[in-house]
Coordinates of C-alpha atoms and ligand atoms in Angstrom, one line a residue:
X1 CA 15.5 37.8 -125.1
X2 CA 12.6 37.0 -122.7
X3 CA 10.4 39.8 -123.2
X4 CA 9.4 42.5 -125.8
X5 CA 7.6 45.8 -124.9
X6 CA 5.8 47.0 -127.5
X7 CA 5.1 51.2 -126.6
X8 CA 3.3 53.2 -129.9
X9 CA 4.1 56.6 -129.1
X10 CA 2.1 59.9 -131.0
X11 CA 2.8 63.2 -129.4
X12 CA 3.0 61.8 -125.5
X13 CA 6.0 64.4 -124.4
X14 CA 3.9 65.1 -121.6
X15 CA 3.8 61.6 -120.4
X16 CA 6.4 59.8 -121.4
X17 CA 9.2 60.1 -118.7
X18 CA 6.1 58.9 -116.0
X19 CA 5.7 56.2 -118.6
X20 CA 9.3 54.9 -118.9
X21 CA 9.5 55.5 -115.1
X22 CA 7.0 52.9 -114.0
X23 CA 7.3 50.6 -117.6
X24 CA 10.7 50.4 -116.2
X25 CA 10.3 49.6 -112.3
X26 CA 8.1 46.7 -113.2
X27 CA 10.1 45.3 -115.8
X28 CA 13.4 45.3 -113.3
X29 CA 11.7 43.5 -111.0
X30 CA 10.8 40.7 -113.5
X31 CA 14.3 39.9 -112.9
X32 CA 14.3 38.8 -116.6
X33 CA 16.2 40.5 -120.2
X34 CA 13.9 42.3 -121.7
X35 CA 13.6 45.6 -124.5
X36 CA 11.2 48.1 -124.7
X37 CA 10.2 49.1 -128.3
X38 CA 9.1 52.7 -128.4
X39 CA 7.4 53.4 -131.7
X40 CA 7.3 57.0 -132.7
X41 CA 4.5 57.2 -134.8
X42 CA 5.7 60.6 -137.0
X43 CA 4.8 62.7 -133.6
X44 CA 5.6 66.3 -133.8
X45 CA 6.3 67.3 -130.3
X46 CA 9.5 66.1 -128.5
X47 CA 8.5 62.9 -128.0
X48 CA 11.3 61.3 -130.9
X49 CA 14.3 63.8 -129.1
X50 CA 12.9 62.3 -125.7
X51 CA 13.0 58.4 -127.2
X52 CA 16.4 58.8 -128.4
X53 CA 17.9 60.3 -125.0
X54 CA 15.7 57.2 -123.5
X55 CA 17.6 55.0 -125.8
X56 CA 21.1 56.8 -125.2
X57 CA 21.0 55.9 -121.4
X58 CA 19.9 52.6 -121.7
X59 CA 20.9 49.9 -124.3
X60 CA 17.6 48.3 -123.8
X61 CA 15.3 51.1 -125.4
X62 CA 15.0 50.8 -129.4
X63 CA 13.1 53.7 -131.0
X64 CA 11.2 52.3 -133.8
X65 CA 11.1 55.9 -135.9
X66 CA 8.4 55.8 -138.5
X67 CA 8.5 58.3 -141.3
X68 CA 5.0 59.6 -140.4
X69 CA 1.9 59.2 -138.9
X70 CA 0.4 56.0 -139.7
X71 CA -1.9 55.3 -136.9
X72 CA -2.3 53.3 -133.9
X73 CA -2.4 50.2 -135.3
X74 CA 0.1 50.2 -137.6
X75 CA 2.5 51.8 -135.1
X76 CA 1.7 48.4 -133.0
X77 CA 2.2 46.6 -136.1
X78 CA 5.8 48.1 -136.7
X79 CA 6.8 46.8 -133.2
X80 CA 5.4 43.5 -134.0
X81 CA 7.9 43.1 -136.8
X82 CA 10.8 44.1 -134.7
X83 CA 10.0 42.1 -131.4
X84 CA 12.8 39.7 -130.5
X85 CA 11.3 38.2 -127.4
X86 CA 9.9 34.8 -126.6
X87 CA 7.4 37.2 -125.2
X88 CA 5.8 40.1 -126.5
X89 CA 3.2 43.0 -124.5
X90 CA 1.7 45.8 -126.2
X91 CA 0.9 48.7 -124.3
X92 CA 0.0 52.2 -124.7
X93 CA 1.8 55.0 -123.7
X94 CA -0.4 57.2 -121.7
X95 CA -0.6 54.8 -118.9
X96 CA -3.9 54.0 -119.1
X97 CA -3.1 50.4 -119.1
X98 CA -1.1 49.8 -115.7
X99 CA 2.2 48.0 -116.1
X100 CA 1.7 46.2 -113.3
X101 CA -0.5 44.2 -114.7
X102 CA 2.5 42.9 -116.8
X103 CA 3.4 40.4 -114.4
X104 CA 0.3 39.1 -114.0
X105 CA -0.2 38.3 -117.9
X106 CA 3.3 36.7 -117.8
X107 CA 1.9 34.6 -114.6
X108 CA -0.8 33.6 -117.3
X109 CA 1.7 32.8 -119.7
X110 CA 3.5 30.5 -117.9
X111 CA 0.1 28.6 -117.1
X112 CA 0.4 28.1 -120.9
X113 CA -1.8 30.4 -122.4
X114 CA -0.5 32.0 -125.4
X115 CA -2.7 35.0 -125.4
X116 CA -3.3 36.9 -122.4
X117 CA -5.7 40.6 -123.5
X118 CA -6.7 43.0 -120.3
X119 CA -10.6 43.1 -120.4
X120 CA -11.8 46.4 -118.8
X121 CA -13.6 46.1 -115.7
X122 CA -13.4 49.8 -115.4
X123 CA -12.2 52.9 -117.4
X124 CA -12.8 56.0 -115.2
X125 CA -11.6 59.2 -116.6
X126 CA -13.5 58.4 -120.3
X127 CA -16.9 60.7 -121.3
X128 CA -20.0 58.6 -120.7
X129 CA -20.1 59.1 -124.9
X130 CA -16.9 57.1 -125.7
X131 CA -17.8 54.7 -122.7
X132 CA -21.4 54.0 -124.1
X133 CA -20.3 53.9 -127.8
X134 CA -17.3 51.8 -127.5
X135 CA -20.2 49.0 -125.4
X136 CA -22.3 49.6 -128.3
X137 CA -19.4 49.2 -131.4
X138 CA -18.4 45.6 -129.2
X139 CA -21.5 44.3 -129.3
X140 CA -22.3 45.7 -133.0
X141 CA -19.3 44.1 -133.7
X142 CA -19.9 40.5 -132.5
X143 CA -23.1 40.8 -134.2
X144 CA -21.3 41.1 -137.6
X145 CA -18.1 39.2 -137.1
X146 CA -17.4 35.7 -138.1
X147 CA -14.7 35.2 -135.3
X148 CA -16.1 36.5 -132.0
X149 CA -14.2 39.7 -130.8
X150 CA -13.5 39.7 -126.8
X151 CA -16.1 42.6 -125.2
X152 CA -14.2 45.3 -123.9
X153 CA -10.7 44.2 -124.4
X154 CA -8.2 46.9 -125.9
X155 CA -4.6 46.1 -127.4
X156 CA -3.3 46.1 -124.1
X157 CA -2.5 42.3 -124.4
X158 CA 0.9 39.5 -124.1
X159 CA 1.2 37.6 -127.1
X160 CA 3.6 34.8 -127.1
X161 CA 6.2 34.4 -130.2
X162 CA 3.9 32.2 -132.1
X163 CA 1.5 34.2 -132.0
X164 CA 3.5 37.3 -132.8
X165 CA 5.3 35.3 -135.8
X166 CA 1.8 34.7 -137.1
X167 CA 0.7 38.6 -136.5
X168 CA 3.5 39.3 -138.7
X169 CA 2.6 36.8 -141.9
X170 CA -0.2 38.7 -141.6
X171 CA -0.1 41.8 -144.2
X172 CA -3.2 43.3 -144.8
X173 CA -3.7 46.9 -144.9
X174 CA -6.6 47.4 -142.7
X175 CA -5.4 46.5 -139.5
X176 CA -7.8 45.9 -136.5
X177 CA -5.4 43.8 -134.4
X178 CA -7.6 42.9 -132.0
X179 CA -9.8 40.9 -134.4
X180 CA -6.2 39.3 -136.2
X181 CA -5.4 38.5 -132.6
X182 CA -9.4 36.4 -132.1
X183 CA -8.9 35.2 -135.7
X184 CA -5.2 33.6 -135.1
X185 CA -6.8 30.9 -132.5
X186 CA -4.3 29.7 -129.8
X187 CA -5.1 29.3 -126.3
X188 CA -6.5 32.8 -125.1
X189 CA -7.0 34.3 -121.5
X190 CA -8.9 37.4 -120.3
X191 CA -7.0 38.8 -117.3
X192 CA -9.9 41.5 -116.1
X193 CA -8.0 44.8 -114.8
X194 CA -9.1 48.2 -114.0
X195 CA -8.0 51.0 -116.2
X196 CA -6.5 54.3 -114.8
X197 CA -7.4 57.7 -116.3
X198 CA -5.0 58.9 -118.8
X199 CA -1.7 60.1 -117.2
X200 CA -1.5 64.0 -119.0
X201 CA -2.0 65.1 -122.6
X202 CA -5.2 64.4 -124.5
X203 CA -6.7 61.3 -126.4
X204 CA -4.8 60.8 -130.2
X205 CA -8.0 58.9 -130.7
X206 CA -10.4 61.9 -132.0
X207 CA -14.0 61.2 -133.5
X208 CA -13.0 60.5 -137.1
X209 CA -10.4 57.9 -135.9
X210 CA -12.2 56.0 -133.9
X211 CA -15.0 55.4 -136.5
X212 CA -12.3 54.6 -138.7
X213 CA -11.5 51.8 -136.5
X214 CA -14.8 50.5 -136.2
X215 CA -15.4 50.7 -140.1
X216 CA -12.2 48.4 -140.3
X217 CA -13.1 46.2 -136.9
X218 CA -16.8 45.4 -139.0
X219 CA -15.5 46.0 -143.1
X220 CA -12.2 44.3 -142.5
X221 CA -13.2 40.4 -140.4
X222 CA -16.8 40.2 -142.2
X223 CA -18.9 40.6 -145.8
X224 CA -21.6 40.9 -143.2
X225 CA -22.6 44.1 -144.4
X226 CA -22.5 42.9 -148.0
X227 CA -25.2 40.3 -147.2
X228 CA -27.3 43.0 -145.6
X229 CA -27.0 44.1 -149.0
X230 CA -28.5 40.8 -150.7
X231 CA -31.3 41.3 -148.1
X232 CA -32.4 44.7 -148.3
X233 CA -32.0 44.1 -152.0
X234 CA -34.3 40.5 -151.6
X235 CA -36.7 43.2 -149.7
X236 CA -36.9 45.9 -151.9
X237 CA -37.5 43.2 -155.1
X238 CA -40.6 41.6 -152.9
X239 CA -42.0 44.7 -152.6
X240 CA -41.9 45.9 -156.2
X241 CA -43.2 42.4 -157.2
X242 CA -46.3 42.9 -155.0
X243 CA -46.8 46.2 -156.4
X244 CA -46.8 44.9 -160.2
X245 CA -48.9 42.7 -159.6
X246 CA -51.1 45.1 -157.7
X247 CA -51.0 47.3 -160.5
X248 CA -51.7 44.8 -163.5
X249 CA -54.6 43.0 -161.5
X250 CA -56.5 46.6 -161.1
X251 CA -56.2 47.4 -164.5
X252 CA -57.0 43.9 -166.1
X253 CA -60.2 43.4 -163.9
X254 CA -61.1 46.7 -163.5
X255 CA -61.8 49.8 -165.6
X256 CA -59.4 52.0 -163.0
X257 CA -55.7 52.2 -162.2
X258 CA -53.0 52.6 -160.0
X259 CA -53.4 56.3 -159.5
X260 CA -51.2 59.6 -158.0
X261 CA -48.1 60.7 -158.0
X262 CA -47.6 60.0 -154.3
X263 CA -47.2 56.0 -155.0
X264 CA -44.3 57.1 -157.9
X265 CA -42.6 59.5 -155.5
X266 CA -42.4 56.8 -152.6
X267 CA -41.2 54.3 -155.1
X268 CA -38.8 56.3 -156.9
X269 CA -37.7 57.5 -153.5
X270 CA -37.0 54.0 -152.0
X271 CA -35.5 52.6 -155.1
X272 CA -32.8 55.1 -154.9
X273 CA -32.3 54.9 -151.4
X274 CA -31.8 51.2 -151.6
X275 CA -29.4 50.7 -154.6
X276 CA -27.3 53.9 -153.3
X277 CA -26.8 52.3 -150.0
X278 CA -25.8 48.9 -151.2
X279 CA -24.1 50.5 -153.9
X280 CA -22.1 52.0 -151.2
X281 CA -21.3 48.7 -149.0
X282 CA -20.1 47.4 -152.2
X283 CA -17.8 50.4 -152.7
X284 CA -16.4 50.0 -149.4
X285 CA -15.3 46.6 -150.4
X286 CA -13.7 48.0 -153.1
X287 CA -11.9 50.3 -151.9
X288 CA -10.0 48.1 -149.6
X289 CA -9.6 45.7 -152.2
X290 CA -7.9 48.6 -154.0
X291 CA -5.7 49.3 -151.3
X292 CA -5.1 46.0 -150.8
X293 CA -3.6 45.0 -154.5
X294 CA -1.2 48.1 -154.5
X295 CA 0.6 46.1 -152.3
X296 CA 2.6 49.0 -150.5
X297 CA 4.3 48.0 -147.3
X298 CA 2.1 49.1 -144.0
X299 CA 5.0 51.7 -142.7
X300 CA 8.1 53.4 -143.6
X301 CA 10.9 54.0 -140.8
X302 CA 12.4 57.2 -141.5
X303 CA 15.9 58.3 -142.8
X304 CA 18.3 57.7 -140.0
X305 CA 19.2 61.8 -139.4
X306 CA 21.7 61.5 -136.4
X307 CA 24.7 61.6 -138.5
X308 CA 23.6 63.5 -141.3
X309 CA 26.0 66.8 -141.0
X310 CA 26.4 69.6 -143.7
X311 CA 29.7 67.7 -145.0
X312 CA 27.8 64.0 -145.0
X313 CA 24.3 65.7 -147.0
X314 CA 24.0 63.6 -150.4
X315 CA 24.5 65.3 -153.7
X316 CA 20.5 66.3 -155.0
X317 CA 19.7 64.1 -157.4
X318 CA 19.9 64.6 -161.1
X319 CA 17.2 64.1 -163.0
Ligands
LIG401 N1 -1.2 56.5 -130.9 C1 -0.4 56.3 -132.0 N2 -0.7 56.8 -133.3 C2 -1.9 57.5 -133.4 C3 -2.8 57.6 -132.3 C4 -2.4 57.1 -131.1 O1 0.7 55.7 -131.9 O2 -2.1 58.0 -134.5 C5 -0.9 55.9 -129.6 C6 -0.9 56.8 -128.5 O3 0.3 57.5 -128.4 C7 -1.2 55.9 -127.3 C8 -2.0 54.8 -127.9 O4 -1.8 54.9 -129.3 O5 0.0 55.3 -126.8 C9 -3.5 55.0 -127.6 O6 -3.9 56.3 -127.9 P1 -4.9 57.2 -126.9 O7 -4.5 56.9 -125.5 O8 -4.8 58.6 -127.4 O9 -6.3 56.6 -127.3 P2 -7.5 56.4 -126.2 O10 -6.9 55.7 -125.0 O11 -8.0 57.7 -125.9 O12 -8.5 55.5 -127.0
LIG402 MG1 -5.4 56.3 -124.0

């Protein structure tokens, strides 16, 4: 197998048979084998009924069914671990990433890079909000990050198989792929591409998600924050040291003291703020580390329900 196409799919009826369509042209004219992993990713629109007829037609779809929604990355993630090529592209369904870029990453490949991620010269069709917050989260992010993260470059990427066999020893429940993919070395390529507006349907990537990501982008490849932590704490300490000193100097050499309420109330005030904000960062920490030690697997594929007829159900089980 020569090439693996990785597709995560969540509620993308609307664009999938476009999708296929054009994944497909370019892939034929590669004039190389190659399978295209569709990921359902627990949608709940037709998009599974559409996969399967995809895979009926042609032996060279595989539907990946997972048993819910688990999320962009993880959906990615499930592909990764059932990619058989000596290749591997991840791609998203909507066709904002154009597959005809494909054979230009492969061209790449064959130069001998073992990466190959699309950096965005352009992405019309996005509000000037995601556009000015996704430059601001990069660079925020590079900031924080031990391993510097690529500006501007999505999952839209080639990966060769030693970088995907890496990918997949590679467990952890947070997943920002992006940074894995910066932290896993090899010989990496930015292949600059313009990026179409999204074909139909709206963006699976709402508000809450996307912060999500960026917590895990920052929380999961640094303890950044928690020495921001040490810091602010370092700060906070100097400045009640200067203050009791302050305060025992004026009331040793002088008859007066400290006076007011307002000094308490700014202190008191400030103190609090500080230890509930690093006892927060800490907490973050935690709570992937808590995740972390369950130790469940990333995703579950679902039941297998094509030949599941009245005479075939299973007896309930007794408790
Ligand atoms: N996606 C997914 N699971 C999710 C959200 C999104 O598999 O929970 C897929 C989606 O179908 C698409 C890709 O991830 O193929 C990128 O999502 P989208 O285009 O909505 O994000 P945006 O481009 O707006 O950031
Ligand atoms: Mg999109």
């Amino acid at each position: 197998m020569f090439l693996s196409v990785i597709v995560p799919c969540f509620n993308e009826e609307e664009v999938l048979p476009e999708t296929h369509r054009r994944l497909g042209a370019v892939l034929d004219s590669l004039g190389e084998d190659y399978e295209l992993l569709y990921v359902n990713d627990g949608s709940r629109d037709r998009t599974l009924a559409m996969l399967r007829d995809l895979a009926q037609r042609d032996r060279r779809v595989r539907v990946i069914n997972l048993s819910r929604n688990f999320g962009h990355q993880i959906a990615v993630s499930a592909g990764l671990d059932h990619a058989q090529g000596r290749v591997t592209v991840i791609i998203d369904a909507d066709l904002q990433d154009p597959p005809a870029v494909i054979p230009e990453m492969i061209d790449k490949w064959r130069e001998g890079y073992d990466v190959v991620y699309g950096q965005r010269r352009s992405r019309p069709g996005e509000s000037a909000f995601k556009l000015g917050s996704a430059r601001l989260f990069y660079r925020f992010l590079n900031l924080l990050s031990d391993r510097p993260i690529p500006l501007d470059a999505g999952d839209f990427r080639l990966l060769d198989r030693a970088v995907v066999d890496a990918m997949r020893g590679m467990r952890e429940y947070d997943r920002f792929l992006r940074g894995m993919v910066s932290w896993v070395g090899f010989r990496q390529y930015a292949l600059p591409y313009d990026r179409d507006a999204r074909f139909a349907g709206e963006s699976k990537y709402p508000l809450m998600k996307m912060l999500r990501l960026a917590a895990d982008g920052i929380l999961s490849f640094s303890v950044t924050p928690l020495r921001a932590a040490i810091v602010l704490g370092l700060v906070s300490a100097a400045l009640a040291f200067l203050g009791i000193v302050y305060a025992i100097v004026l009331r040793l050499t002088t008859s007066t003291w400290v006076s007011g309420w307002t000094l308490l109330f700014v202190a008191i005030l400030f103190m609090g703020g500080v230890q509930l904000v690093t006892a927060g960062i800490i907490g973050e920490y935690v709570g992937r580390i808590y995740r972390e030690v369950k130790g469940r697997p990333l995703y579950l594929l679902a039941a297998d329900d094509r030949d599941r007829g009245p005479e075939r159900a299973r007896p309930p089980v007794s408790r």
